[in-house]
Short mmCIF file of C-alpha atoms in Angstrom, two decimals:
data_model
loop_
_atom_site.label_atom_id
_atom_site.label_comp_id
_atom_site.label_asym_id
_atom_site.label_seq_id
_atom_site.Cartn_x
_atom_site.Cartn_y
_atom_site.Cartn_z
CA MET I 149 -48.14 -7.29 -24.18
CA ALA I 150 -46.87 -10.37 -22.35
CA SER I 151 -43.77 -10.38 -24.53
CA SER I 152 -42.91 -6.77 -23.68
CA PHE I 153 -43.43 -7.50 -19.97
CA GLU I 154 -41.09 -10.52 -20.22
CA ASN I 155 -38.50 -8.40 -21.98
CA TYR I 156 -38.83 -5.76 -19.26
CA ASN I 157 -38.28 -8.37 -16.54
CA LYS I 158 -35.36 -9.81 -18.47
CA ARG I 159 -33.72 -6.37 -18.71
CA ARG I 160 -34.27 -5.82 -14.99
CA LEU I 161 -32.73 -9.19 -14.24
CA ILE I 162 -29.68 -8.49 -16.41
CA SER I 163 -29.32 -5.06 -14.80
CA SER I 164 -29.53 -6.69 -11.35
CA TYR I 165 -26.86 -9.25 -12.27
CA PHE I 166 -24.64 -6.50 -13.68
CA SER I 167 -24.91 -4.43 -10.48
CA VAL I 168 -24.02 -7.50 -8.39
CA ILE I 169 -20.95 -8.26 -10.54
CA LEU I 170 -19.90 -4.60 -10.49
CA SER I 171 -20.23 -4.43 -6.69
CA ILE I 172 -18.23 -7.63 -6.26
CA PHE I 173 -15.58 -6.41 -8.73
CA LEU I 174 -15.08 -3.02 -7.04
CA VAL I 175 -14.94 -4.43 -3.52
CA LEU I 176 -12.61 -7.31 -4.42
CA PHE I 177 -10.36 -5.01 -6.43
CA LEU I 178 -9.95 -2.71 -3.42
CA LEU I 179 -9.39 -5.66 -1.08
CA GLY I 180 -6.93 -7.22 -3.54
CA THR I 181 -5.01 -3.93 -3.83
CA LEU I 182 -4.75 -3.73 -0.04
CA GLY I 183 -3.75 -7.39 0.08
CA LEU I 184 -0.95 -6.76 -2.43
CA PHE I 185 0.24 -3.79 -0.40
CA VAL I 186 0.16 -5.69 2.90
CA ILE I 187 1.99 -8.74 1.49
CA ASN I 188 4.57 -6.59 -0.29
CA SER I 189 4.79 -3.87 2.39
CA LYS I 190 8.13 -5.18 3.61
CA LYS I 191 9.49 -5.27 0.07
CA ILE I 192 8.19 -1.73 -0.62
CA THR I 193 9.63 -0.27 2.59
CA ASN I 194 12.92 -2.12 2.07
CA ASP I 195 13.14 -0.77 -1.47
CA PHE I 196 12.82 2.76 -0.09
CA LYS I 197 15.27 2.10 2.77
CA GLU I 198 17.84 0.58 0.42
CA ASN I 199 17.95 3.85 -1.52
CA ILE I 200 19.21 5.75 1.55
CA PRO I 201 22.98 5.92 0.90
CA MET I 202 25.82 5.72 3.39
CA THR I 203 29.11 7.25 2.25
CA VAL I 204 32.41 6.19 3.83
CA PHE I 205 35.31 8.62 3.25
CA PHE I 206 38.94 7.56 3.56
CA LYS I 207 41.92 9.65 4.57
CA ASN I 208 44.36 10.67 1.89
CA GLU I 209 46.94 8.39 3.52
CA ALA I 210 44.85 5.31 2.64
CA ASN I 211 46.70 3.47 -0.12
CA ASP I 212 45.35 0.97 -2.65
CA SER I 213 45.90 -2.02 -0.36
CA VAL I 214 43.73 -0.41 2.36
CA LEU I 215 41.00 0.41 -0.13
CA ASN I 216 41.14 -3.08 -1.67
CA ALA I 217 40.94 -4.67 1.77
CA PHE I 218 37.86 -2.60 2.60
CA ASP I 219 36.35 -3.51 -0.77
CA THR I 220 36.79 -7.21 0.06
CA GLU I 221 35.28 -6.64 3.51
CA LEU I 222 32.18 -5.04 1.98
CA LYS I 223 31.89 -7.81 -0.59
CA ASN I 224 31.63 -10.41 2.18
CA ALA I 225 29.42 -8.35 4.52
CA LYS I 226 25.88 -9.72 4.99
CA PHE I 227 24.35 -6.26 5.44
CA ILE I 228 25.45 -4.88 2.05
CA LYS I 229 22.99 -4.73 -0.83
CA GLU I 230 25.36 -2.93 -3.20
CA TYR I 231 28.29 -0.53 -3.07
CA ALA I 232 30.55 1.43 -5.37
CA PHE I 233 34.05 2.85 -5.00
CA VAL I 234 34.28 6.54 -5.92
CA HIS I 235 37.81 7.76 -6.69
CA LYS I 236 38.46 11.34 -5.62
CA ASP I 237 39.28 12.35 -9.21
CA SER I 238 35.90 11.01 -10.38
CA ALA I 239 34.22 12.82 -7.48
CA ALA I 240 35.97 16.05 -8.49
CA LYS I 241 34.80 15.67 -12.10
CA ASN I 242 31.22 15.08 -10.95
CA ASN I 243 31.36 18.16 -8.77
CA VAL I 244 32.64 20.24 -11.67
CA ASP I 245 29.75 18.97 -13.83
CA ILE I 246 27.24 19.88 -11.08
CA VAL I 247 28.70 23.17 -9.86
CA GLY I 248 29.94 24.29 -13.26
CA LYS I 249 33.30 25.57 -11.97
CA ASP I 250 36.71 23.91 -11.92
CA PHE I 251 37.47 24.39 -8.21
CA MET I 252 40.72 22.36 -8.50
CA SER I 253 42.24 24.99 -10.80
CA PHE I 254 41.34 27.62 -8.23
CA LEU I 255 42.66 25.66 -5.21
CA GLY I 256 45.59 24.05 -6.97
CA PHE I 257 44.81 20.59 -5.56
CA ASN I 258 41.93 18.12 -5.14
CA PRO I 259 40.47 18.48 -1.62
CA LEU I 260 38.09 15.52 -2.03
CA GLN I 261 38.71 12.04 -0.63
CA ASN I 262 38.33 8.51 -1.94
CA SER I 263 35.02 7.06 -0.78
CA PHE I 264 32.62 4.14 -0.94
CA ASP I 265 28.91 4.71 -1.59
CA ILE I 266 27.08 1.95 0.27
CA ASN I 267 23.45 0.84 0.12
CA LEU I 268 22.49 -1.35 3.06
CA LYS I 269 19.86 -4.08 2.96
CA GLY I 270 16.49 -2.85 4.16
CA ASP I 271 16.48 -4.97 7.33
CA TYR I 272 19.61 -3.18 8.53
CA VAL I 273 18.37 0.37 7.89
CA VAL I 274 17.15 0.85 11.46
CA ALA I 275 18.69 3.08 14.11
CA ASP I 276 20.34 0.30 16.19
CA SER I 277 21.69 -1.78 13.30
CA ILE I 278 23.01 1.14 11.29
CA LYS I 279 24.73 2.51 14.42
CA GLU I 280 26.51 -0.82 14.97
CA ILE I 281 27.60 -0.91 11.31
CA GLU I 282 28.88 2.67 11.59
CA GLN I 283 30.90 1.86 14.73
CA ASP I 284 32.29 -1.30 13.14
CA ILE I 285 33.47 0.61 10.04
CA LYS I 286 35.04 3.34 12.20
CA LYS I 287 37.36 0.73 13.70
CA ASN I 288 39.34 1.14 10.48
CA GLU I 289 41.87 3.87 11.30
CA MET I 290 41.99 5.01 7.67
CA VAL I 291 38.28 5.93 7.67
CA SER I 292 37.92 9.69 7.81
CA GLU I 293 34.15 10.16 8.02
CA ILE I 294 30.84 8.33 7.58
CA ILE I 295 27.83 10.25 6.31
CA TYR I 296 24.18 9.18 6.08
CA ASP I 297 20.85 10.85 6.77
CA LYS I 298 20.04 9.78 10.35
CA GLN I 299 16.82 11.80 10.46
CA LEU I 300 15.54 10.19 7.25
CA VAL I 301 16.23 6.70 8.64
CA ASP I 302 14.23 7.47 11.80
CA LEU I 303 11.45 9.11 9.79
CA VAL I 304 11.08 6.14 7.44
CA ASN I 305 10.93 3.59 10.28
CA ASP I 306 8.38 5.64 12.25
CA ASN I 307 6.16 6.11 9.20
CA VAL I 308 6.30 2.40 8.31
CA LYS I 309 4.77 1.55 11.71
CA LYS I 310 2.03 4.16 11.32
CA ILE I 311 1.20 3.13 7.74
CA SER I 312 1.07 -0.58 8.69
CA PHE I 313 -1.39 0.17 11.51
CA TRP I 314 -3.72 2.22 9.31
CA ILE I 315 -3.57 -0.33 6.50
CA LEU I 316 -4.86 -2.99 8.92
CA VAL I 317 -7.65 -0.65 10.09
CA ILE I 318 -8.66 0.19 6.50
CA SER I 319 -8.55 -3.49 5.51
CA ALA I 320 -10.89 -4.43 8.36
CA PHE I 321 -13.24 -1.55 7.47
CA LEU I 322 -13.30 -2.50 3.79
CA GLY I 323 -13.97 -6.13 4.72
CA VAL I 324 -17.12 -5.07 6.58
CA VAL I 325 -18.16 -2.74 3.73
CA ALA I 326 -17.60 -5.58 1.26
CA MET I 327 -19.97 -7.86 3.15
CA LEU I 328 -22.65 -5.16 3.43
CA LEU I 329 -22.40 -3.97 -0.18
CA ILE I 330 -22.39 -7.42 -1.79
CA ASN I 331 -25.07 -8.66 0.60
CA SER I 332 -27.29 -5.69 -0.30
CA SER I 333 -26.84 -6.26 -4.05
CA LEU I 334 -27.60 -9.98 -3.78
CA ARG I 335 -30.65 -9.39 -1.59
CA LEU I 336 -32.06 -7.00 -4.22
CA SER I 337 -31.43 -9.65 -6.86
CA ILE I 338 -33.20 -12.35 -4.84
CA TYR I 339 -36.03 -9.99 -3.87
CA SER I 340 -37.37 -10.13 -7.44
CA HIS I 341 -37.75 -13.92 -7.03
CA ARG I 342 -39.51 -13.84 -3.66
CA PHE I 343 -42.82 -15.04 -5.11
CA THR I 344 -41.09 -17.89 -6.94
CA ILE I 345 -39.38 -18.90 -3.67
CA LYS I 346 -42.69 -18.90 -1.78
CA THR I 347 -44.49 -20.79 -4.58
CA MET I 348 -41.83 -23.53 -4.57
CA GLN I 349 -42.09 -23.72 -0.80
CA MET I 350 -45.88 -24.04 -0.93
CA VAL I 351 -45.71 -27.01 -3.32
CA GLY I 352 -43.44 -28.88 -0.90
CA ALA I 353 -39.86 -28.02 -2.02
CA THR I 354 -37.34 -28.13 0.82
CA LYS I 355 -35.40 -25.04 1.85
CA SER I 356 -32.08 -26.52 0.70
CA PHE I 357 -33.58 -27.42 -2.70
CA ILE I 358 -34.91 -23.85 -3.14
CA ARG I 359 -31.65 -22.25 -2.00
CA LYS I 360 -29.35 -24.34 -4.21
CA PRO I 361 -29.98 -22.64 -7.61
CA PHE I 362 -29.78 -19.17 -6.04
CA ILE I 363 -26.50 -20.03 -4.30
CA MET I 364 -25.03 -21.54 -7.48
CA ARG I 365 -26.01 -18.48 -9.52
CA SER I 366 -24.57 -16.11 -6.89
CA ILE I 367 -21.31 -18.06 -6.81
CA LYS I 368 -21.08 -17.72 -10.61
CA LEU I 369 -21.63 -13.96 -10.25
CA GLY I 370 -18.98 -13.93 -7.52
CA LEU I 371 -16.53 -15.75 -9.80
CA ALA I 372 -17.26 -13.30 -12.64
CA GLY I 373 -16.59 -10.34 -10.31
CA SER I 374 -13.47 -12.06 -8.96
CA PHE I 375 -12.01 -12.66 -12.43
CA LEU I 376 -12.63 -9.03 -13.38
CA ALA I 377 -10.92 -7.93 -10.14
CA ILE I 378 -7.93 -10.21 -10.90
CA LEU I 379 -7.60 -8.74 -14.41
CA ALA I 380 -7.70 -5.22 -12.96
CA LEU I 381 -5.10 -6.19 -10.33
CA LEU I 382 -2.82 -7.59 -13.06
CA GLY I 383 -3.08 -4.27 -14.88
CA LEU I 384 -2.22 -2.42 -11.65
CA ILE I 385 0.75 -4.74 -10.98
CA PHE I 386 2.26 -4.19 -14.44
CA TYR I 387 1.70 -0.43 -14.06
CA VAL I 388 3.52 -0.38 -10.69
CA ASP I 389 6.32 -2.52 -12.14
CA GLY I 390 6.72 0.10 -14.87
CA LEU I 391 7.05 2.86 -12.26
CA LEU I 392 9.14 0.85 -9.74
CA PRO I 393 10.89 -1.97 -11.64
CA SER I 394 13.05 -2.85 -8.63
CA LEU I 395 9.97 -4.23 -6.80
CA GLN I 396 9.33 -6.88 -9.51
CA LEU I 397 5.78 -7.52 -8.25
CA SER I 398 4.84 -9.44 -11.40
CA LYS I 399 7.62 -11.97 -10.74
CA ASP I 400 6.63 -12.65 -7.12
CA TYR I 401 4.49 -15.65 -8.04
CA VAL I 402 3.86 -16.75 -4.44
CA SER I 403 2.42 -13.37 -3.44
CA LEU I 404 0.35 -13.20 -6.62
CA ALA I 405 -1.04 -16.70 -6.02
CA ILE I 406 -1.97 -15.78 -2.43
CA VAL I 407 -3.72 -12.54 -3.44
CA PHE I 408 -5.51 -13.97 -6.49
CA GLY I 409 -6.51 -17.11 -4.60
CA GLY I 410 -7.76 -14.90 -1.75
CA VAL I 411 -9.80 -12.75 -4.17
CA LEU I 412 -11.47 -15.85 -5.67
CA LEU I 413 -12.11 -17.37 -2.24
CA VAL I 414 -13.56 -14.15 -0.77
CA GLY I 415 -15.76 -13.73 -3.85
CA ILE I 416 -17.18 -17.23 -3.42
CA ILE I 417 -17.55 -17.10 0.38
CA ILE I 418 -19.20 -13.67 0.54
CA THR I 419 -21.70 -14.47 -2.23
CA TRP I 420 -22.50 -17.89 -0.70
CA ILE I 421 -23.08 -16.47 2.81
CA SER I 422 -25.05 -13.47 1.55
CA THR I 423 -27.30 -15.60 -0.67
CA PHE I 424 -27.87 -18.15 2.09
CA PHE I 425 -29.15 -15.54 4.54
CA ALA I 426 -31.07 -13.58 1.87
CA THR I 427 -33.00 -16.68 0.73
CA GLN I 428 -33.48 -17.76 4.33
CA ARG I 429 -35.16 -14.44 5.05
CA PHE I 430 -37.71 -14.88 2.26
CA LEU I 431 -38.22 -18.53 3.12
CA ASN I 432 -39.19 -17.56 6.65
CA LEU I 433 -41.57 -14.78 5.58
CA ARG I 434 -45.32 -15.31 5.63
CA THR I 435 -47.10 -14.98 2.31
CA ASP I 436 -48.78 -11.74 3.38
CA ASP I 437 -45.40 -10.19 4.23
CA LEU I 438 -44.14 -10.68 0.66
CA TYR I 439 -46.19 -7.66 -0.42
#
């Protein structure tokens, strides 16, 4: 009979520990995901901005020396991420492949112009900077036209500000939820030991002596939840790298160290604080209140 009761208590204890680790894992995984997004938000937005092309068309009068000079200018420009020269014959062939009709045979000549497809660095894809770049390029008399999606540039920059604000709000909210959820799980775990705590106190054990094993055990549970969260975050990072290889999140070792270190630290701090106050509550209770 006693053996079955001990086994029952042991199963309850294991179940309690499992729920604590699961709570810590879920909360830290969400916080770690948000942390990764916040740290890499600039990289993510820049990656999107850098895919907004600017096309510079040249007049038919522009000879090879003009085009080569502009090529050299782009090569030395600090605002260029990458660029490519598109010859008008190549452009015509691409149009034929897309449209499915040989318009040059119909017109008798190639109406397209030589051009450069330019991708700017993310920091320069803002209304003021891109306007200055456009005006600077137009100083070249051989430039016929510059085309880029102005509305998309404005839309991206506006949405980045909104998303950044809401990410901060959500992070703060999840931080509070994390404290409450983990604290609740740890308090339930310690509740089953309330009589042991009071018995130790009655035989003269100090509060710090009684708290120490509970804090150490909670920290171990916090570390277990933190390591599970880190493994899940690694899986998420490799998955995102597969979808968006240009971000190279798995190779940003500084960001990874900050996020993983933060996850471990938060796991330890939250469990330590929660256990401290949970044990303090039972230490301050009268014996009659334990029931």
